[in-house]
CSV table of C-alpha atoms and ligand atoms in Angstrom, one decimal:
chain,number,residue,atom,x,y,z
A,1,MET,CA,110.3,118.7,-223.3
A,2,PRO,CA,108.1,117.9,-220.6
A,3,THR,CA,106.8,114.6,-220.2
A,4,PRO,CA,103.3,113.8,-221.2
A,5,LEU,CA,100.1,113.6,-218.9
A,6,ARG,CA,99.0,110.1,-218.7
A,7,LEU,CA,94.9,109.7,-218.1
A,8,GLY,CA,93.4,106.6,-217.3
A,9,LEU,CA,89.5,107.0,-217.9
A,10,ALA,CA,86.5,105.1,-216.5
A,11,GLY,CA,83.3,104.9,-217.8
A,12,LEU,CA,83.0,104.8,-221.9
A,13,GLY,CA,79.3,106.3,-222.2
A,14,THR,CA,78.9,109.1,-224.3
A,15,VAL,CA,81.2,111.5,-222.6
A,16,GLY,CA,83.9,108.8,-222.3
A,17,VAL,CA,83.8,108.3,-225.4
A,18,GLY,CA,83.7,112.1,-226.4
A,19,VAL,CA,87.4,112.4,-224.1
A,20,ILE,CA,88.8,109.5,-226.8
A,21,ARG,CA,87.7,111.2,-229.6
A,22,MET,CA,88.8,114.8,-228.7
A,23,LEU,CA,92.2,113.3,-227.7
A,24,ALA,CA,92.5,112.1,-231.0
A,25,SER,CA,90.9,114.7,-233.1
A,26,HIS,CA,92.6,117.7,-230.9
A,27,SER,CA,95.8,116.3,-230.3
A,28,ASP,CA,98.2,119.0,-231.7
A,29,LEU,CA,95.8,121.9,-230.0
A,30,LEU,CA,95.8,120.2,-226.8
A,31,SER,CA,99.3,119.8,-226.4
A,32,ALA,CA,100.1,123.4,-227.6
A,33,ARG,CA,97.6,124.4,-225.3
A,34,ALA,CA,98.8,122.3,-222.2
A,35,GLY,CA,102.6,122.6,-223.2
A,36,ARG,CA,102.9,118.6,-222.9
A,37,LYS,CA,101.5,115.8,-224.6
A,38,ILE,CA,98.1,114.7,-223.0
A,39,GLU,CA,98.0,110.5,-223.6
A,40,MET,CA,95.0,108.3,-222.7
A,41,ILE,CA,96.9,105.1,-221.0
A,42,ALA,CA,94.2,102.6,-219.9
A,43,VAL,CA,90.4,102.6,-220.0
A,44,SER,CA,87.7,100.8,-218.0
A,45,ALA,CA,84.3,100.1,-218.8
A,46,ARG,CA,81.7,97.3,-218.2
A,47,SER,CA,81.8,95.8,-221.4
A,48,ARG,CA,85.3,95.3,-223.2
A,49,THR,CA,83.8,93.9,-226.4
A,50,LYS,CA,81.1,96.7,-227.2
A,51,ASP,CA,81.4,98.8,-230.2
A,52,ARG,CA,81.7,102.3,-229.4
A,53,GLY,CA,82.4,103.7,-232.3
A,54,VAL,CA,86.2,104.3,-231.6
A,55,ASP,CA,89.6,102.9,-231.6
A,56,LEU,CA,90.4,101.5,-227.9
A,57,SER,CA,93.1,99.1,-229.2
A,58,GLY,CA,96.0,101.4,-228.3
A,59,PHE,CA,94.9,101.4,-224.7
A,60,THR,CA,95.3,98.7,-221.9
A,61,PHE,CA,91.7,97.7,-220.9
A,62,GLU,CA,91.0,97.2,-216.9
A,63,ASP,CA,87.7,95.3,-216.3
A,64,ASP,CA,88.2,96.8,-212.7
A,65,PRO,CA,88.1,101.0,-212.3
A,66,ILE,CA,90.0,100.4,-208.9
A,67,SER,CA,92.6,99.0,-210.5
A,68,LEU,CA,92.6,101.4,-213.3
A,69,ALA,CA,92.7,104.1,-210.7
A,70,CYS,CA,95.9,102.8,-208.9
A,71,ARG,CA,97.7,102.1,-211.9
A,72,ASP,CA,101.2,103.3,-211.3
A,73,ASP,CA,101.6,104.6,-215.4
A,74,ILE,CA,98.6,107.3,-214.8
A,75,ASP,CA,98.8,110.8,-213.2
A,76,VAL,CA,94.7,111.4,-213.7
A,77,PHE,CA,92.0,109.3,-213.0
A,78,VAL,CA,89.0,110.6,-215.3
A,79,GLU,CA,85.9,109.3,-213.6
A,80,LEU,CA,82.8,109.2,-215.9
A,81,ILE,CA,80.8,106.4,-214.3
A,82,GLY,CA,78.3,108.3,-212.2
A,83,GLY,CA,76.2,107.1,-209.5
A,84,GLU,CA,76.6,108.8,-205.9
A,85,ASP,CA,78.1,105.9,-204.5
A,86,GLY,CA,79.3,102.0,-205.7
A,87,PRO,CA,82.2,101.5,-208.5
A,88,ALA,CA,82.5,105.5,-209.0
A,89,LYS,CA,83.2,106.2,-205.6
A,90,ALA,CA,85.2,103.5,-204.7
A,91,ALA,CA,87.3,104.3,-207.6
A,92,VAL,CA,87.7,107.8,-207.1
A,93,ASP,CA,88.8,107.1,-203.5
A,94,ALA,CA,91.1,104.5,-204.4
A,95,ALA,CA,92.6,107.1,-207.2
A,96,LEU,CA,93.5,109.7,-204.5
A,97,ASN,CA,94.5,107.3,-201.9
A,98,ALA,CA,96.9,106.6,-205.0
A,99,GLY,CA,97.8,110.1,-204.9
A,100,LYS,CA,96.4,110.6,-208.3
A,101,HIS,CA,94.5,113.7,-209.6
A,102,VAL,CA,90.9,113.3,-210.3
A,103,VAL,CA,88.5,114.9,-213.1
A,104,THR,CA,85.2,113.9,-212.8
A,105,ALA,CA,81.7,114.8,-214.2
A,106,ASN,CA,79.6,113.2,-211.2
A,107,LYS,CA,77.6,115.7,-209.4
A,108,ALA,CA,75.5,113.2,-207.5
A,109,MET,CA,78.8,111.6,-205.9
A,110,LEU,CA,80.0,115.2,-205.1
A,111,ALA,CA,77.2,116.6,-203.7
A,112,ILE,CA,77.0,113.9,-201.4
A,113,HIS,CA,80.5,113.3,-200.8
A,114,GLY,CA,82.4,116.4,-201.7
A,115,GLN,CA,83.5,117.4,-198.5
A,116,SER,CA,85.1,114.4,-197.4
A,117,LEU,CA,86.6,114.0,-201.1
A,118,ALA,CA,87.8,117.4,-200.9
A,119,GLU,CA,89.7,116.9,-197.9
A,120,LYS,CA,91.3,113.5,-199.3
A,121,ALA,CA,92.8,115.3,-202.3
A,122,GLU,CA,94.1,118.4,-200.0
A,123,ARG,CA,95.7,115.7,-198.0
A,124,ALA,CA,97.3,113.9,-200.9
A,125,HIS,CA,98.1,117.1,-202.6
A,126,VAL,CA,96.3,116.2,-205.7
A,127,GLU,CA,93.4,117.9,-207.8
A,128,LEU,CA,89.7,117.0,-207.6
A,129,ARG,CA,88.2,118.9,-210.7
A,130,PHE,CA,84.5,118.7,-211.8
A,131,GLU,CA,84.0,121.7,-214.0
A,132,ALA,CA,81.8,118.6,-216.2
A,133,ALA,CA,79.4,118.2,-213.3
A,134,VAL,CA,77.6,121.3,-213.4
A,135,ALA,CA,75.9,122.7,-216.3
A,136,GLY,CA,77.8,120.8,-218.7
A,137,GLY,CA,79.6,122.7,-221.2
A,138,ILE,CA,79.4,126.0,-219.3
A,139,PRO,CA,82.6,126.8,-217.3
A,140,VAL,CA,80.8,127.8,-214.4
A,141,ILE,CA,82.9,126.6,-211.9
A,142,LYS,CA,85.9,128.3,-213.3
A,143,ALA,CA,84.1,131.5,-213.5
A,144,LEU,CA,83.3,131.3,-209.8
A,145,THR,CA,86.6,129.9,-208.4
A,146,GLU,CA,88.9,132.2,-210.5
A,147,GLY,CA,87.3,134.7,-212.7
A,148,LEU,CA,85.0,135.9,-209.8
A,149,ALA,CA,87.2,134.7,-207.2
A,150,GLY,CA,87.7,138.5,-205.8
A,151,ASN,CA,83.6,138.9,-205.3
A,152,GLN,CA,81.5,138.5,-202.4
A,153,ILE,CA,78.5,136.3,-204.5
A,154,SER,CA,75.2,137.2,-203.0
A,155,ARG,CA,73.2,134.6,-205.1
A,156,VAL,CA,73.3,132.1,-207.9
A,157,MET,CA,70.4,131.0,-210.0
A,158,GLY,CA,70.4,128.9,-212.7
A,159,VAL,CA,68.3,126.6,-215.2
A,160,MET,CA,70.8,123.4,-215.0
A,161,ASN,CA,68.2,120.6,-216.0
A,162,GLY,CA,68.3,120.4,-219.7
A,163,THR,CA,65.8,117.8,-220.1
A,164,CYS,CA,63.3,119.7,-217.7
A,165,ASN,CA,63.8,122.9,-220.0
A,166,TYR,CA,62.9,120.9,-222.9
A,167,ILE,CA,59.9,119.5,-221.5
A,168,LEU,CA,58.9,122.8,-220.4
A,169,THR,CA,59.5,124.8,-223.4
A,170,ARG,CA,57.8,122.0,-225.6
A,171,MET,CA,54.9,122.1,-223.4
A,172,GLU,CA,54.6,125.6,-223.9
A,173,ASN,CA,55.5,126.3,-227.8
A,174,GLU,CA,53.3,123.0,-228.7
A,175,GLY,CA,50.3,122.8,-226.4
A,176,VAL,CA,51.2,119.2,-225.8
A,177,SER,CA,51.0,117.9,-222.3
A,178,TYR,CA,53.7,117.0,-219.6
A,179,ASN,CA,53.0,113.2,-220.2
A,180,GLU,CA,53.5,113.4,-224.0
A,181,VAL,CA,56.8,115.5,-224.0
A,182,PHE,CA,58.1,113.1,-221.2
A,183,ALA,CA,57.7,110.4,-223.4
A,184,ASP,CA,59.3,111.9,-226.4
A,185,ALA,CA,62.3,113.0,-224.2
A,186,GLN,CA,62.7,109.5,-223.1
A,187,ALA,CA,62.4,108.2,-227.0
A,188,LEU,CA,65.3,110.6,-227.7
A,189,GLY,CA,67.6,109.4,-224.4
A,190,TYR,CA,67.4,112.8,-223.0
A,191,LEU,CA,66.3,111.4,-219.5
A,192,GLU,CA,68.7,109.5,-217.2
A,193,ALA,CA,68.2,106.0,-216.3
A,194,ASP,CA,66.3,107.2,-213.3
A,195,PRO,CA,64.1,110.1,-214.8
A,196,ASN,CA,63.2,111.2,-211.3
A,197,LEU,CA,66.5,112.7,-211.0
A,198,ASP,CA,65.8,115.1,-214.4
A,199,VAL,CA,62.2,115.7,-213.6
A,200,GLY,CA,62.1,115.5,-209.7
A,201,GLY,CA,64.8,117.9,-209.7
A,202,ILE,CA,67.3,116.0,-208.2
A,203,ASP,CA,70.3,116.3,-210.7
A,204,ALA,CA,69.7,120.2,-210.8
A,205,GLY,CA,69.7,120.1,-206.9
A,206,HIS,CA,73.0,118.3,-206.9
A,207,LYS,CA,74.5,121.1,-209.0
A,208,LEU,CA,73.0,123.8,-207.1
A,209,ALA,CA,74.4,122.5,-204.1
A,210,LEU,CA,78.1,122.5,-205.8
A,211,LEU,CA,77.6,126.0,-206.9
A,212,SER,CA,76.4,127.2,-203.6
A,213,ALA,CA,79.6,125.4,-201.6
A,214,ILE,CA,82.1,127.4,-204.2
A,215,SER,CA,80.1,130.8,-203.7
A,216,PHE,CA,79.4,131.2,-200.2
A,217,GLY,CA,82.5,128.8,-199.1
A,218,THR,CA,80.1,126.3,-197.7
A,219,LYS,CA,80.0,122.7,-197.1
A,220,VAL,CA,78.2,121.1,-199.6
A,221,ASN,CA,74.7,120.5,-198.4
A,222,PHE,CA,72.5,118.8,-200.7
A,223,SER,CA,70.5,117.7,-198.1
A,224,GLY,CA,69.4,121.5,-197.3
A,225,VAL,CA,68.1,122.2,-200.9
A,226,GLU,CA,64.4,122.8,-201.0
A,227,LEU,CA,63.3,120.5,-204.1
A,228,GLU,CA,60.5,120.0,-206.3
A,229,GLY,CA,60.3,118.6,-209.3
A,230,ILE,CA,58.1,119.7,-212.6
A,231,GLN,CA,55.5,116.7,-212.6
A,232,ARG,CA,52.9,118.5,-211.3
A,233,ILE,CA,53.0,121.4,-213.9
A,234,SER,CA,50.1,121.1,-215.9
A,235,ILE,CA,49.9,123.0,-219.7
A,236,THR,CA,47.0,125.1,-217.8
A,237,ASP,CA,49.7,126.7,-215.7
A,238,ILE,CA,51.8,127.3,-218.5
A,239,GLU,CA,49.4,128.9,-220.9
A,240,GLN,CA,47.9,130.9,-217.8
A,241,ALA,CA,51.3,132.1,-216.5
A,242,ARG,CA,52.1,133.0,-220.1
A,243,ASP,CA,49.0,135.3,-220.4
A,244,MET,CA,50.2,136.9,-217.2
A,245,GLY,CA,53.9,137.5,-218.8
A,246,PHE,CA,55.5,134.8,-217.1
A,247,ARG,CA,57.1,131.3,-217.9
A,248,ILE,CA,57.7,128.3,-215.7
A,249,LYS,CA,61.1,127.4,-215.5
A,250,LEU,CA,63.1,124.8,-213.0
A,251,LEU,CA,64.8,127.2,-211.3
A,252,GLY,CA,67.3,126.8,-208.8
A,253,VAL,CA,68.5,129.6,-206.5
A,254,ALA,CA,70.9,130.0,-203.5
A,255,GLN,CA,71.4,132.8,-201.2
A,256,ILE,CA,72.6,133.3,-197.9
A,257,THR,CA,70.1,135.2,-195.8
A,258,GLY,CA,69.8,136.0,-192.0
A,259,ARG,CA,68.0,132.5,-191.7
A,260,GLY,CA,70.9,130.8,-193.3
A,261,LEU,CA,71.8,129.1,-196.5
A,262,GLU,CA,68.7,129.0,-198.8
A,263,GLN,CA,69.1,126.6,-201.6
A,264,ARG,CA,65.6,126.2,-203.5
A,265,MET,CA,65.4,124.3,-206.9
A,266,GLN,CA,61.8,123.9,-207.6
A,267,PRO,CA,59.4,125.4,-210.6
A,268,CYS,CA,59.6,129.1,-210.5
A,269,LEU,CA,57.7,131.9,-212.7
A,270,VAL,CA,60.4,134.3,-214.4
A,271,PRO,CA,59.2,137.0,-216.2
A,272,ALA,CA,59.0,135.8,-220.3
A,273,SER,CA,60.8,138.9,-220.9
A,274,SER,CA,64.0,138.2,-218.5
A,275,ALA,CA,67.2,135.9,-220.0
A,276,LEU,CA,66.1,133.1,-217.8
A,277,GLY,CA,62.3,133.7,-219.2
A,278,GLN,CA,64.0,133.1,-222.6
A,279,LEU,CA,65.8,130.1,-222.5
A,280,GLU,CA,65.0,127.3,-224.8
A,281,ASN,CA,64.7,123.7,-225.2
A,282,ALA,CA,67.8,121.7,-223.5
A,283,ALA,CA,70.1,124.6,-222.8
A,284,ASN,CA,71.4,125.9,-219.3
A,285,MET,CA,71.7,129.4,-218.2
A,286,VAL,CA,73.7,130.0,-214.7
A,287,VAL,CA,73.2,133.5,-213.5
A,288,LEU,CA,76.3,134.9,-210.7
A,289,GLU,CA,75.7,138.2,-208.8
A,290,GLY,CA,79.0,139.5,-206.9
A,291,ASP,CA,79.6,142.6,-205.3
A,292,ALA,CA,82.2,143.9,-207.4
A,293,VAL,CA,81.2,142.3,-210.9
A,294,GLY,CA,77.6,143.0,-210.6
A,295,ARG,CA,75.6,140.2,-212.6
A,296,VAL,CA,77.2,137.7,-214.9
A,297,VAL,CA,75.0,135.4,-217.2
A,298,LEU,CA,76.1,132.4,-218.8
A,299,ARG,CA,74.3,130.4,-221.1
A,300,GLY,CA,75.3,127.3,-223.2
A,301,ALA,CA,74.7,123.4,-223.4
A,302,GLY,CA,74.5,121.5,-220.3
A,303,ALA,CA,74.7,118.0,-221.8
A,304,GLY,CA,75.8,116.1,-224.6
A,305,GLU,CA,79.1,114.5,-225.9
A,306,GLY,CA,80.6,117.8,-227.2
A,307,PRO,CA,80.0,120.5,-224.3
A,308,THR,CA,80.7,118.0,-221.5
A,309,THR,CA,83.9,116.7,-223.0
A,310,SER,CA,84.8,120.6,-223.3
A,311,ALA,CA,84.5,120.8,-219.7
A,312,VAL,CA,86.4,117.3,-218.8
A,313,MET,CA,89.1,118.7,-221.1
A,314,SER,CA,89.7,121.9,-219.5
A,315,ASP,CA,90.3,120.2,-216.2
A,316,VAL,CA,92.6,117.8,-217.9
A,317,ILE,CA,94.1,120.8,-219.5
A,318,ASP,CA,94.6,122.6,-216.3
A,319,ILE,CA,96.2,120.0,-214.5
A,320,ALA,CA,98.8,119.1,-217.5
A,321,ARG,CA,99.7,123.1,-216.8
A,322,GLY,CA,100.4,122.6,-213.3
A,323,PHE,CA,97.7,124.6,-212.2
A,324,ARG,CA,96.1,124.2,-208.6
A,325,ARG,CA,93.1,125.2,-207.1
A,326,PHE,CA,91.0,123.9,-204.0
A,327,THR,CA,88.5,121.9,-204.8
A,328,PHE,CA,85.7,124.1,-203.9
A,329,GLY,CA,88.0,127.5,-204.2
A,330,GLN,CA,89.0,127.5,-200.8
A,331,PRO,CA,90.5,124.8,-198.1
A,332,ALA,CA,88.2,122.3,-197.5
A,333,SER,CA,88.8,122.8,-194.0
A,334,SER,CA,88.0,126.5,-194.1
A,335,LEU,CA,84.4,125.6,-195.8
A,336,LYS,CA,81.7,126.7,-193.4
A,337,ASP,CA,79.1,124.5,-191.7
A,338,ILE,CA,76.3,126.9,-192.0
A,339,GLN,CA,72.6,126.0,-191.3
A,340,ALA,CA,69.8,125.7,-194.0
A,341,ALA,CA,67.6,128.4,-193.7
A,342,GLN,CA,64.3,126.8,-192.9
A,343,VAL,CA,62.1,129.9,-194.2
A,344,SER,CA,63.0,131.3,-197.5
A,345,ALA,CA,62.8,134.8,-198.3
A,346,ALA,CA,59.4,136.6,-199.5
A,347,ALA,CA,58.3,136.3,-202.8
A,348,ALA,CA,55.4,137.2,-204.8
A,349,PHE,CA,53.4,134.2,-205.6
A,350,TYR,CA,51.2,132.9,-208.4
A,351,LEU,CA,47.9,131.1,-207.5
A,352,ARG,CA,45.4,129.5,-209.3
A,353,LEU,CA,42.0,128.5,-208.1
A,354,THR,CA,39.2,126.7,-209.6
A,355,LEU,CA,36.1,128.2,-207.6
A,356,LYS,CA,32.3,127.1,-207.4
A,357,ASP,CA,30.5,129.9,-209.8
A,358,ALA,CA,28.2,130.7,-207.0
A,359,PRO,CA,27.8,134.4,-205.1
A,360,GLY,CA,30.0,135.3,-202.7
A,361,ALA,CA,32.6,132.6,-203.5
A,362,LEU,CA,35.5,135.3,-204.3
A,363,ALA,CA,34.7,137.2,-201.4
A,364,LYS,CA,35.5,134.1,-199.3
A,365,ILE,CA,38.8,133.7,-201.0
A,366,THR,CA,39.9,137.4,-200.7
A,367,ARG,CA,38.8,137.2,-197.2
A,368,ALA,CA,41.3,134.2,-196.4
A,369,LEU,CA,44.1,135.8,-198.3
A,370,ALA,CA,43.4,139.1,-196.1
A,371,ASP,CA,43.0,136.8,-192.8
A,372,ALA,CA,46.3,135.6,-193.5
A,373,GLY,CA,48.0,138.8,-194.4
A,374,VAL,CA,48.3,138.2,-197.9
A,375,SER,CA,47.9,141.0,-200.6
A,376,ILE,CA,46.5,140.3,-204.0
A,377,ASP,CA,48.4,142.3,-206.8
A,378,ARG,CA,46.9,141.0,-209.7
A,379,MET,CA,43.6,138.9,-210.4
A,380,ARG,CA,41.9,137.8,-213.6
A,381,GLN,CA,38.9,135.4,-213.8
A,382,TYR,CA,38.5,133.6,-217.0
A,383,GLY,CA,35.7,133.2,-218.9
A,384,HIS,CA,33.6,129.7,-218.7
A,385,GLU,CA,30.6,128.0,-219.6
A,386,ASN,CA,30.3,125.6,-216.8
A,387,THR,CA,30.1,125.9,-213.2
A,388,ALA,CA,33.8,126.1,-212.5
A,389,ALA,CA,35.3,129.5,-212.5
A,390,PRO,CA,39.1,129.7,-213.0
A,391,VAL,CA,40.9,132.7,-211.1
A,392,LEU,CA,44.1,133.7,-211.4
A,393,MET,CA,45.8,135.5,-208.9
A,394,VAL,CA,49.6,137.4,-208.3
A,395,THR,CA,50.1,138.1,-205.0
A,396,HIS,CA,52.5,140.9,-203.3
A,397,LYS,CA,55.6,139.5,-201.4
A,398,THR,CA,54.7,137.4,-198.8
A,399,THR,CA,56.4,134.7,-196.7
A,400,ARG,CA,55.8,130.7,-197.5
A,401,ALA,CA,54.4,130.6,-194.1
A,402,GLU,CA,51.6,133.5,-194.6
A,403,LEU,CA,51.1,131.9,-198.0
A,404,ASN,CA,50.5,128.2,-196.3
A,405,HIS,CA,48.3,129.9,-194.0
A,406,ALA,CA,46.0,131.3,-196.7
A,407,LEU,CA,46.0,128.2,-198.7
A,408,GLN,CA,44.6,126.8,-195.7
A,409,GLY,CA,42.2,129.3,-195.2
A,410,ILE,CA,40.9,129.0,-198.8
A,411,SER,CA,40.4,125.0,-198.8
A,412,ASP,CA,38.4,125.9,-195.4
A,413,THR,CA,36.1,128.2,-197.4
A,414,GLY,CA,34.8,125.1,-199.1
A,415,VAL,CA,34.4,127.3,-202.9
A,416,THR,CA,37.2,125.5,-204.4
A,417,LEU,CA,36.6,122.6,-206.6
A,418,ASP,CA,40.7,121.6,-206.9
A,419,GLU,CA,43.6,121.5,-205.0
A,420,PRO,CA,44.9,125.3,-205.4
A,421,VAL,CA,48.5,125.8,-207.4
A,422,ALA,CA,50.9,127.9,-206.0
A,423,ILE,CA,54.0,128.8,-207.7
A,424,ARG,CA,56.8,131.3,-206.4
A,425,ILE,CA,57.5,134.4,-208.9
A,426,GLU,CA,61.2,134.5,-208.6
A,427,ASP,CA,63.0,138.2,-208.8
A,428,VAL,CA,65.6,137.7,-211.8
B,1,HSE,N1,70.4,114.9,-217.2
B,1,HSE,C1,71.1,116.4,-217.2
B,1,HSE,C2,70.1,117.1,-218.2
B,1,HSE,C3,72.6,115.9,-217.7
B,1,HSE,O1,69.3,117.0,-218.7
B,1,HSE,O2,70.6,118.5,-218.1
B,1,HSE,C4,73.1,115.6,-216.7
B,1,HSE,O3,73.1,116.4,-215.7
């Protein structure tokens, strides 16, 4: 009978507790699938005494996650503490130095330190796995590193922050303001301790940077992600985008162009009828495009106890089976250091303007667009009862530089009453 795989778990939040529960409830299934028993040996968390609704009496409790990571009687260190540095990073370093495999859900740590940690894991001949770090229960790391390993990946896209998708879909479906839904999301415990990680697009940007590294064989480059959050999205934009057949999503897109590695995480318009456009509430979706396979769309829960535990356990089972895989799908030393594209690929844009209702106002706007080389595809002026005329435009494909030039020209006309809103329309 093979020896059991012995785990040490640091972090007893929702997911840590989920792992303890799954080990208890699925013990036979896990052993059967892994070909050996999987046992929790020791745990670590900030409070020893807090009631978490699970029985921890069978495990040794370590106050210090680093001591846990270095124990002689564990094979795998499961890091569910979170945070890009601090105790999580120190304990993961200690575990790798001690020759332990590491399973983590920590996207922030990997987005910043992924390259050095992957190198360290390879030097120690151990696994560093992070299925739970990207899109929760969706097995996207496995899909990219295994199922699609034979493909040249041309583009990766995804809605990978459930909280933002929840906020945007509730705003659209119920016509309520950003601030109101934000408050509800906070009351429901959806938001991270620092809400800006969610609504500022940072959490989703971390995930995109990890997917890019695997997809394109590049070093993780989070600082190269063009980031914009959803805080400035108004109910007006949501409703008017819908009128034009679009929905607004916090969408990540990564691709390599002639200008370098393009990584964007920003609010985008997508066709309402597309799979991404129809993604509701807190669900996540990742779209992978490979030269041989074509397009693969994965949809599922991106957070929560069950989905994230499911992802953690898939890594643990792989390690129990003796599967070996490079952290980012190829040796860390072979990951390329490609420069971030300074200019995004051309796209159509949605523009919302509020104009003075005066003769010639619209002519000045179309002149400014023409002078910048931006062509109008569709346009609509809404009925209004005051002196402010709301105008919506969809441009033909243009570069961001041309669009910025046009926006400057529009501002110089003096006929706008508000800051124009410009949102990219993504080809999905
Ligand atoms: N806060 C994230 C989300 C889950 O809302 O999707 C953890 O990354």
